[in-house]
Amino acid sequence: MVPEHLVGGLIYSNLVKLKQDMAPEPDLAESWSSNPELTEWTFKLRPGVRFHDGSPCTAKDVAASFEAMLNPKMASTARTALGALKEVVVVDDTTVVMKLGAPSADFPVAVAYTTARIIPEAIAKGDYARLSREGIGTGPFKLVSFEPDRLVVVERNPNYFIPDQPYLARIEIRVYPDNAAETSALIAGDNDLMVTVSQSEFGRLSKTSGVTAIQKPSGRFLNVNMRCDQKPFDDVRVRKALSLAVDREALVGFIAHGLGQTGADTPLNPSYYYYKQLPLKKADMAAAKKLLAEAGYPDGLDVTLVASENPGTRAQLAIAMREMARPAGFRINVQTMPHAAYLDQVWKKGSFYVGSYAAQATADQIFSQLYTSDSAWNETRWNNADFDKLVAEARAVSDEGRRRELYARAQDLMSEQVPSVIPIFFDLLAGHRNYVKGYEHHPTGAMFRFERVWLDQGAPKRG
């Protein structure tokens, strides 16, 4: 399938975009500021911006777009990211005020979420179904054709609000049956760029003359979720025992082909601004067996670990965990299933399963999405009041030193309590022909800046 975030970023705009260090920079909004309490954020829009159909983009379109995102009936994935947003007030054509139910120092980052796009008010409040047939945004490219299983074509928006951008006249996004076929096409020179290269194909690509291979650390991870409100994982000693039964460096080599980093049972790694480096958790079978015995399992423990078949790394991790944890006394039965069945029967319901998550822009977003008691996807039911308090306080203060201290304590607590075993992070892998210039791979893997990309000498003529 076509990468939807890539297409969305070509056609639509957000209020802000995120730089490589996750700091916000202007998109439709040219500036923003908050009240001292961090409960109201005022965004000033660029004047004179128009949608692809020629209609003006004003504060009313921004307000209608965010109201649609907050409407539960729309089931927008941006609703969770926007968190505390309660009301959008139109001040004038170029000014909107976002009113929050609680303080948020990261709110400008939240509005950069990949599905927090701005669309015309008439569509947001009326014919919402038009979005499935048309792409009317203010982005750098206009939609020409959309065949999600084969080919998406966009062309330069001549009225884009940044002068002289985009540089490319036209982009074709071709859909291949698998990553190996797409890699072969890039190596052969049939394509110019790949935004996602699999670990198994990266070695082949990086050895190809005329191709630049990109490897970028990211917060994408696999975790093993344990229901902390059910036996046997309601006992922290069992969770710690499993954590100590894992050889994390071996997992990076086996599952990520060495193209990743170890995790310390928190969802943050060096790609996050408030990451705290924790010591490597080394496998210690004697300590793991001792903890299991103290928890009431001196003869070992039988558990079933469920893994979706997509991505395949989930099943690889489950099988590796089964073998690694056996000497510690864990007898793990691995059950794999199609992804649709996993989503229907296991995700957010099961007591022991493998999850797979992309990086978020901030520590608050990933903690609030997965691990606070009120998180939308509270898979582990860890429900730790101390952790909740740390995350909430960090969200509500602007002092960087204080926030770093609070997030450090939150990471210490998670690593100690182990609601999930998070043993591995995956680097993002991409590649392009050497004549492609200006392309920067974003650490989220879901944000793209193709308006800054151009082709240098040696590029073939296409189209």
Coordinates of C-alpha atoms in Angstrom, one line a residue:
M1 CA 0.0 0.0 0.0
V2 CA 1.0 3.6 -0.6
P3 CA 2.6 5.3 2.5
E4 CA -0.3 7.5 3.6
H5 CA 1.7 9.9 5.7
L6 CA 4.0 10.6 2.8
V7 CA 1.0 11.4 0.5
G8 CA -0.6 13.5 3.2
G9 CA 2.5 15.6 3.7
L10 CA 2.7 16.3 0.0
I11 CA -0.9 17.6 -0.3
Y12 CA -1.8 19.0 3.1
S13 CA -0.3 21.4 5.6
N14 CA -0.3 21.5 9.4
L15 CA 0.0 24.6 11.6
V16 CA 3.6 23.7 12.3
K17 CA 6.2 21.2 11.1
L18 CA 8.9 19.5 13.2
K19 CA 12.6 19.9 12.6
Q20 CA 15.1 17.1 12.9
D21 CA 15.4 17.8 16.6
M22 CA 11.6 17.7 17.0
A23 CA 11.4 21.4 17.7
P24 CA 8.4 23.1 15.9
E25 CA 8.9 25.4 13.0
P26 CA 6.3 27.4 10.9
D27 CA 4.0 25.7 8.4
L28 CA 0.6 27.4 8.0
A29 CA 1.2 29.3 11.3
E30 CA 4.0 31.8 11.2
S31 CA 4.2 32.3 14.9
W32 CA 2.6 31.1 18.2
S33 CA 2.6 32.0 21.9
S34 CA 0.9 30.9 25.1
N35 CA -0.5 32.4 28.3
P36 CA 1.7 32.0 31.4
E37 CA -0.4 29.0 32.5
L38 CA 0.2 27.1 29.2
T39 CA -3.6 26.6 28.9
E40 CA -4.1 28.9 25.9
W41 CA -2.0 28.9 22.7
T42 CA -2.5 31.6 20.1
F43 CA -1.4 30.8 16.5
K44 CA -0.9 33.5 13.9
L45 CA -1.5 32.3 10.3
R46 CA 0.4 33.2 7.2
P47 CA -1.8 35.7 5.2
G48 CA -2.9 35.1 1.7
V49 CA -2.7 31.2 1.7
R50 CA -5.0 29.4 -0.7
F51 CA -6.2 25.8 -1.0
H52 CA -5.6 23.9 -4.2
D53 CA -9.1 24.7 -5.4
G54 CA -8.3 28.5 -5.1
S55 CA -10.4 29.2 -2.0
P56 CA -8.6 31.2 0.8
C57 CA -7.3 29.3 3.9
T58 CA -8.3 31.2 7.0
A59 CA -8.7 30.8 10.7
K60 CA -12.2 29.4 10.1
D61 CA -10.8 26.5 8.2
V62 CA -8.3 25.8 11.0
A63 CA -11.0 25.8 13.6
A64 CA -13.3 23.6 11.6
S65 CA -10.4 21.1 10.9
F66 CA -9.6 20.8 14.6
E67 CA -13.2 20.5 15.6
A68 CA -13.5 17.6 13.2
M69 CA -10.4 16.0 14.7
L70 CA -11.9 16.3 18.2
N71 CA -15.3 14.8 17.1
P72 CA -15.4 11.2 18.4
K73 CA -17.6 10.2 15.4
M74 CA -14.7 11.1 13.1
A75 CA -12.4 8.6 14.9
S76 CA -9.4 10.8 14.0
T77 CA -6.1 9.5 15.2
A78 CA -5.1 13.1 15.9
R79 CA -7.6 13.3 18.7
T80 CA -5.4 11.4 21.2
A81 CA -2.3 13.5 20.2
L82 CA -4.1 16.7 20.8
G83 CA -4.8 15.6 24.3
A84 CA -6.1 18.5 26.4
L85 CA -7.5 20.7 23.5
K86 CA -11.1 21.7 24.3
E87 CA -12.0 24.6 22.1
V88 CA -10.7 26.6 19.1
V89 CA -11.6 30.2 19.0
V90 CA -11.4 32.3 15.8
V91 CA -10.2 35.8 16.6
D92 CA -9.8 37.1 13.0
D93 CA -8.9 35.7 9.6
T94 CA -5.3 35.0 10.6
T95 CA -5.6 34.3 14.4
V96 CA -6.9 31.3 16.3
V97 CA -6.7 30.6 20.0
M98 CA -6.5 27.0 21.2
K99 CA -8.0 26.6 24.7
L100 CA -6.8 23.5 26.7
G101 CA -8.4 21.7 29.6
A102 CA -4.9 21.4 31.2
P103 CA -1.5 23.0 30.8
S104 CA 0.7 21.7 28.0
A105 CA 4.2 22.9 27.2
D106 CA 4.3 20.7 24.1
F107 CA 1.1 21.8 22.5
P108 CA 2.8 23.4 19.4
V109 CA 4.5 20.0 18.8
A110 CA 1.1 18.2 19.1
V111 CA -0.4 20.2 16.3
A112 CA 2.3 18.9 14.0
Y113 CA 0.8 15.4 14.3
T114 CA 0.7 13.6 11.0
T115 CA -3.0 13.5 10.7
A116 CA -3.7 17.0 12.2
R117 CA -4.0 18.5 8.6
I118 CA -5.9 21.6 7.7
I119 CA -8.7 21.2 5.2
P120 CA -11.4 23.6 3.9
E121 CA -14.2 24.4 6.4
A122 CA -16.8 23.4 3.8
I123 CA -15.4 19.8 3.8
A124 CA -14.8 19.6 7.5
K125 CA -18.3 20.6 8.3
G126 CA -20.1 19.3 5.2
D127 CA -19.1 16.9 2.6
Y128 CA -16.4 15.0 4.5
A129 CA -16.6 12.1 2.1
R130 CA -14.9 14.3 -0.5
L131 CA -11.6 13.5 1.2
S132 CA -11.8 10.0 -0.2
R133 CA -12.1 11.3 -3.7
E134 CA -10.1 14.6 -3.7
G135 CA -7.1 16.1 -2.0
I136 CA -7.7 19.8 -1.4
G137 CA -5.0 21.1 0.9
T138 CA -2.5 23.9 0.9
G139 CA 0.6 21.6 0.7
P140 CA 3.5 21.9 -1.8
F141 CA 2.0 19.5 -4.3
K142 CA -1.4 18.9 -5.8
L143 CA -3.0 15.5 -6.4
V144 CA -3.1 14.4 -10.0
S145 CA -4.1 10.7 -9.6
F146 CA -4.6 8.2 -6.8
E147 CA -4.4 4.4 -7.3
P148 CA -3.4 3.3 -3.8
D149 CA -2.4 -0.2 -4.9
R150 CA -0.3 0.9 -7.9
L151 CA 0.6 4.6 -8.3
V152 CA 0.0 8.1 -6.8
V153 CA 1.0 11.1 -8.9
V154 CA 1.3 14.7 -7.6
E155 CA 2.4 17.9 -9.3
R156 CA 3.9 21.2 -8.1
N157 CA 1.5 23.6 -6.5
P158 CA 2.4 26.9 -8.2
N159 CA 0.7 28.9 -5.4
Y160 CA 2.5 27.3 -2.5
F161 CA 3.0 29.8 0.3
I162 CA 6.8 29.4 0.5
P163 CA 8.3 31.3 -2.5
D164 CA 10.3 29.2 -5.0
Q165 CA 9.3 25.9 -3.4
P166 CA 8.7 23.0 -4.2
Y167 CA 11.7 22.5 -6.6
L168 CA 10.3 19.3 -8.2
A169 CA 7.6 19.6 -10.9
R170 CA 6.1 16.2 -10.3
I171 CA 6.4 13.1 -8.0
E172 CA 5.3 9.6 -8.8
I173 CA 4.9 7.3 -5.8
R174 CA 5.0 3.7 -7.1
V175 CA 3.7 0.8 -5.0
Y176 CA 5.7 -2.5 -5.2
P177 CA 4.7 -6.0 -4.0
D178 CA 7.5 -6.1 -1.5
N179 CA 10.5 -4.3 -0.2
A180 CA 12.9 -6.5 -2.2
A181 CA 11.3 -5.5 -5.5
E182 CA 11.4 -1.8 -4.6
T183 CA 15.1 -2.1 -3.6
S184 CA 15.9 -3.8 -6.9
A185 CA 14.2 -1.0 -8.8
L186 CA 16.3 1.6 -7.0
I187 CA 19.5 -0.3 -7.6
A188 CA 18.6 -0.6 -11.3
G189 CA 17.9 3.2 -11.5
D190 CA 14.2 2.8 -12.2
N191 CA 13.4 4.8 -9.1
D192 CA 15.1 7.8 -7.4
L193 CA 14.3 7.3 -3.7
M194 CA 13.0 4.8 -1.2
V195 CA 11.6 6.1 2.1
T196 CA 11.5 2.7 3.8
V197 CA 14.2 0.0 3.3
S198 CA 13.9 -3.3 5.3
Q199 CA 16.8 -4.5 7.4
S200 CA 17.3 -7.5 5.1
E201 CA 17.7 -5.3 2.0
F202 CA 19.8 -2.5 3.6
G203 CA 23.1 -4.3 3.2
R204 CA 22.5 -4.9 -0.6
L205 CA 21.5 -1.2 -1.0
S206 CA 24.5 0.2 0.9
K207 CA 26.9 -1.6 -1.3
T208 CA 25.4 -0.2 -4.6
S209 CA 27.4 2.4 -6.5
G210 CA 25.5 5.6 -7.2
V211 CA 23.2 5.1 -4.2
T212 CA 23.2 6.8 -0.8
A213 CA 22.0 4.6 2.0
I214 CA 20.5 6.3 5.0
Q215 CA 20.5 4.9 8.5
K216 CA 18.9 7.0 11.2
P217 CA 18.3 6.1 14.9
S218 CA 14.6 6.3 15.8
G219 CA 12.2 5.6 18.6
R220 CA 10.5 2.7 16.8
F221 CA 10.4 -0.3 19.1
L222 CA 9.0 -3.7 19.9
N223 CA 7.7 -4.4 23.4
V224 CA 6.3 -7.4 25.3
N225 CA 3.2 -6.2 27.1
M226 CA 2.2 -7.7 30.4
R227 CA -1.2 -7.1 32.1
C228 CA -0.1 -5.7 35.5
D229 CA -3.6 -6.2 36.9
Q230 CA -3.7 -10.0 36.3
K231 CA -1.8 -13.0 37.5
P232 CA 1.1 -13.7 37.0
F233 CA 2.2 -10.3 35.9
D234 CA 0.5 -8.4 38.7
D235 CA 3.7 -9.4 40.7
V236 CA 6.5 -7.1 39.7
R237 CA 9.0 -9.9 40.5
V238 CA 7.7 -11.9 37.6
R239 CA 8.0 -8.9 35.3
K240 CA 11.5 -8.2 36.5
A241 CA 12.4 -11.9 36.1
L242 CA 11.4 -11.8 32.4
S243 CA 13.3 -8.6 31.9
L244 CA 16.4 -10.2 33.3
A245 CA 16.0 -13.3 31.0
V246 CA 16.5 -11.3 27.8
D247 CA 19.8 -10.8 26.0
R248 CA 19.1 -7.4 24.4
E249 CA 22.3 -7.1 22.4
A250 CA 21.7 -10.5 20.8
L251 CA 18.1 -9.4 19.9
V252 CA 19.5 -6.3 18.1
G253 CA 21.8 -8.5 16.1
F254 CA 19.2 -11.2 15.4
I255 CA 16.0 -9.2 14.7
A256 CA 17.4 -5.8 13.6
H257 CA 20.4 -7.2 11.7
G258 CA 22.5 -4.9 13.9
L259 CA 20.7 -1.8 12.7
G260 CA 19.2 -0.7 16.0
Q261 CA 19.8 -0.2 19.7
T262 CA 19.0 -1.9 22.9
G263 CA 16.2 -0.7 25.1
A264 CA 16.0 -0.5 28.9
D265 CA 12.2 -1.1 29.3
T266 CA 11.2 2.5 28.6
P267 CA 9.8 3.8 25.2
L268 CA 12.4 6.5 25.1
N269 CA 15.8 6.3 23.3
P270 CA 18.3 8.9 22.2
S271 CA 15.9 10.2 19.5
Y272 CA 13.9 11.8 22.3
Y273 CA 14.9 15.2 23.7
Y274 CA 14.3 14.2 27.3
Y275 CA 15.9 10.7 27.0
K276 CA 17.9 9.6 30.0
Q277 CA 20.6 7.0 29.3
L278 CA 20.1 4.0 31.6
P279 CA 22.5 1.1 32.1
L280 CA 22.3 -1.8 29.7
K281 CA 20.1 -4.5 31.3
K282 CA 22.2 -7.6 30.9
A283 CA 20.8 -11.1 31.0
D284 CA 21.1 -12.7 34.5
M285 CA 19.5 -16.1 34.6
A286 CA 20.3 -16.8 38.3
A287 CA 18.7 -13.5 39.4
A288 CA 15.7 -14.2 37.1
K289 CA 15.2 -17.7 38.6
K290 CA 15.5 -16.3 42.1
L291 CA 12.8 -13.7 41.5
L292 CA 10.5 -16.3 39.9
A293 CA 10.9 -18.5 43.0
E294 CA 10.2 -15.6 45.4
A295 CA 7.1 -14.8 43.4
G296 CA 5.8 -18.3 44.0
Y297 CA 7.0 -20.1 40.9
P298 CA 10.0 -22.2 42.1
D299 CA 9.3 -24.8 39.4
G300 CA 8.9 -22.3 36.6
L301 CA 6.0 -20.6 34.9
D302 CA 3.8 -21.6 31.9
V303 CA 2.6 -18.6 29.8
T304 CA 1.4 -18.0 26.2
L305 CA 2.9 -15.1 24.3
V306 CA 0.8 -13.9 21.3
A307 CA 2.4 -12.2 18.3
S308 CA 0.8 -10.7 15.2
E309 CA 2.3 -11.9 11.9
N310 CA 2.7 -8.2 10.9
P311 CA 5.4 -7.0 11.0
G312 CA 7.3 -10.3 11.0
T313 CA 9.7 -9.0 13.7
R314 CA 7.0 -9.5 16.3
A315 CA 7.0 -13.3 15.8
Q316 CA 10.8 -13.2 15.7
L317 CA 10.9 -11.5 19.1
A318 CA 8.4 -13.9 20.6
I319 CA 10.4 -16.9 19.4
A320 CA 13.6 -15.4 20.7
M321 CA 12.0 -14.6 24.0
R322 CA 10.8 -18.2 24.3
E323 CA 14.3 -19.6 23.9
M324 CA 16.1 -16.9 25.9
A325 CA 13.8 -17.1 28.9
R326 CA 13.6 -20.9 29.2
P327 CA 16.7 -21.3 31.4
A328 CA 15.2 -18.8 33.8
G329 CA 12.1 -21.0 34.2
F330 CA 9.7 -19.4 31.7
R331 CA 8.0 -22.0 29.5
I332 CA 6.6 -19.7 26.8
N333 CA 4.1 -21.0 24.3
V334 CA 4.2 -18.7 21.2
Q335 CA 1.0 -18.2 19.4
T336 CA 1.1 -16.2 16.1
M337 CA -2.0 -15.0 14.2
P338 CA -3.0 -12.7 11.3
H339 CA -2.9 -9.0 12.1
A340 CA -6.6 -8.5 11.7
A341 CA -7.3 -11.3 14.3
Y342 CA -4.7 -9.8 16.6
L343 CA -6.3 -6.4 16.5
D344 CA -9.7 -7.8 17.1
Q345 CA -8.9 -10.4 19.8
V346 CA -5.6 -9.4 21.5
W347 CA -4.6 -5.8 21.2
K348 CA -5.5 -3.9 24.4
K349 CA -7.2 -7.1 25.7
G350 CA -4.6 -9.8 26.0
S351 CA -2.4 -10.4 29.0
F352 CA 0.9 -11.2 27.3
Y353 CA 1.6 -10.1 23.7
V354 CA 4.1 -8.4 21.5
G355 CA 3.5 -4.8 20.4
S356 CA 5.1 -2.6 17.7
Y357 CA 5.2 1.2 17.9
A358 CA 6.5 4.1 15.9
A359 CA 8.3 7.0 17.5
Q360 CA 6.3 10.0 18.7
A361 CA 7.5 13.6 18.7
T362 CA 7.7 14.0 22.5
A363 CA 8.1 12.0 25.7
D364 CA 4.7 13.2 26.7
Q365 CA 3.1 11.8 23.6
I366 CA 4.5 8.3 23.9
F367 CA 3.9 8.1 27.7
S368 CA 0.4 9.4 27.4
Q369 CA -0.4 7.2 24.5
L370 CA 0.7 3.9 26.2
Y371 CA 1.6 4.0 29.8
T372 CA -0.3 6.6 31.9
S373 CA -3.4 5.3 33.7
D374 CA -5.6 7.5 31.4
S375 CA -3.8 6.7 28.2
A376 CA -5.9 5.8 25.1
W377 CA -4.0 2.6 24.7
N378 CA -3.4 1.5 28.3
E379 CA -2.4 -2.0 27.3
T380 CA -0.5 -3.0 30.5
R381 CA -3.0 -1.5 33.1
W382 CA 0.2 -0.6 35.0
N383 CA -1.8 2.4 36.5
N384 CA 1.1 3.8 38.6
A385 CA 0.0 7.0 40.3
D386 CA 3.6 8.2 40.8
F387 CA 4.3 7.8 37.1
D388 CA 1.1 9.6 36.2
K389 CA 2.1 12.5 38.5
L390 CA 5.6 12.8 37.0
V391 CA 4.3 12.9 33.4
A392 CA 1.5 15.4 34.2
E393 CA 3.9 17.7 36.1
A394 CA 6.4 17.6 33.2
R395 CA 3.7 18.5 30.8
A396 CA 2.6 21.5 32.8
V397 CA 5.9 23.3 33.3
S398 CA 8.0 25.2 30.7
D399 CA 11.4 25.1 32.6
E400 CA 13.6 22.7 30.6
G401 CA 15.7 21.7 33.6
R402 CA 12.7 20.8 35.7
R403 CA 11.1 18.9 32.8
R404 CA 14.3 16.9 32.3
E405 CA 14.4 16.0 35.9
L406 CA 10.8 14.8 35.9
Y407 CA 11.1 12.8 32.8
A408 CA 14.3 11.2 34.1
R409 CA 12.4 10.0 37.2
A410 CA 9.6 8.7 35.1
Q411 CA 12.1 6.6 33.0
D412 CA 13.8 5.3 36.1
L413 CA 10.4 4.2 37.5
M414 CA 9.3 2.5 34.3
S415 CA 12.7 0.7 34.0
E416 CA 12.4 -0.5 37.6
Q417 CA 8.7 -1.6 37.4
V418 CA 8.8 -3.1 33.9
P419 CA 5.2 -2.8 32.7
S420 CA 6.6 -3.9 29.3
V421 CA 9.8 -5.4 28.3
I422 CA 11.2 -3.0 25.7
P423 CA 14.4 -4.6 24.6
I424 CA 15.0 -3.2 21.1
F425 CA 14.7 -0.1 19.0
F426 CA 15.0 -0.1 15.2
D427 CA 16.9 2.4 13.1
L428 CA 15.0 3.9 10.2
L429 CA 16.5 2.9 6.8
A430 CA 16.1 4.6 3.5
G431 CA 18.0 5.2 0.3
H432 CA 18.2 7.4 -2.8
R433 CA 20.3 7.8 -6.0
N434 CA 23.2 10.2 -5.5
Y435 CA 21.7 12.9 -7.7
V436 CA 18.8 13.4 -5.3
K437 CA 19.6 16.4 -3.1
G438 CA 18.0 18.0 -0.1
Y439 CA 16.3 14.9 1.3
E440 CA 16.5 14.5 5.0
H441 CA 15.0 11.4 6.7
H442 CA 13.0 12.5 9.7
P443 CA 13.5 10.5 12.9
T444 CA 9.7 9.9 13.2
G445 CA 9.8 8.1 9.9
A446 CA 6.4 9.7 9.1
M447 CA 7.2 13.3 8.3
F448 CA 8.7 14.4 4.9
R449 CA 10.0 17.6 3.4
F450 CA 9.8 17.0 -0.3
E451 CA 9.4 20.7 -1.1
R452 CA 13.1 21.0 -0.3
V453 CA 14.2 18.1 -2.6
W454 CA 15.8 18.6 -6.0
L455 CA 17.6 16.6 -8.7
D456 CA 21.2 17.4 -9.5
Q457 CA 23.2 16.6 -12.6
G458 CA 23.0 13.0 -13.7
A459 CA 19.3 12.6 -13.0
P460 CA 17.4 10.8 -15.7
K461 CA 14.5 12.4 -17.5
R462 CA 11.2 10.9 -16.4
G463 CA 7.6 11.4 -17.3

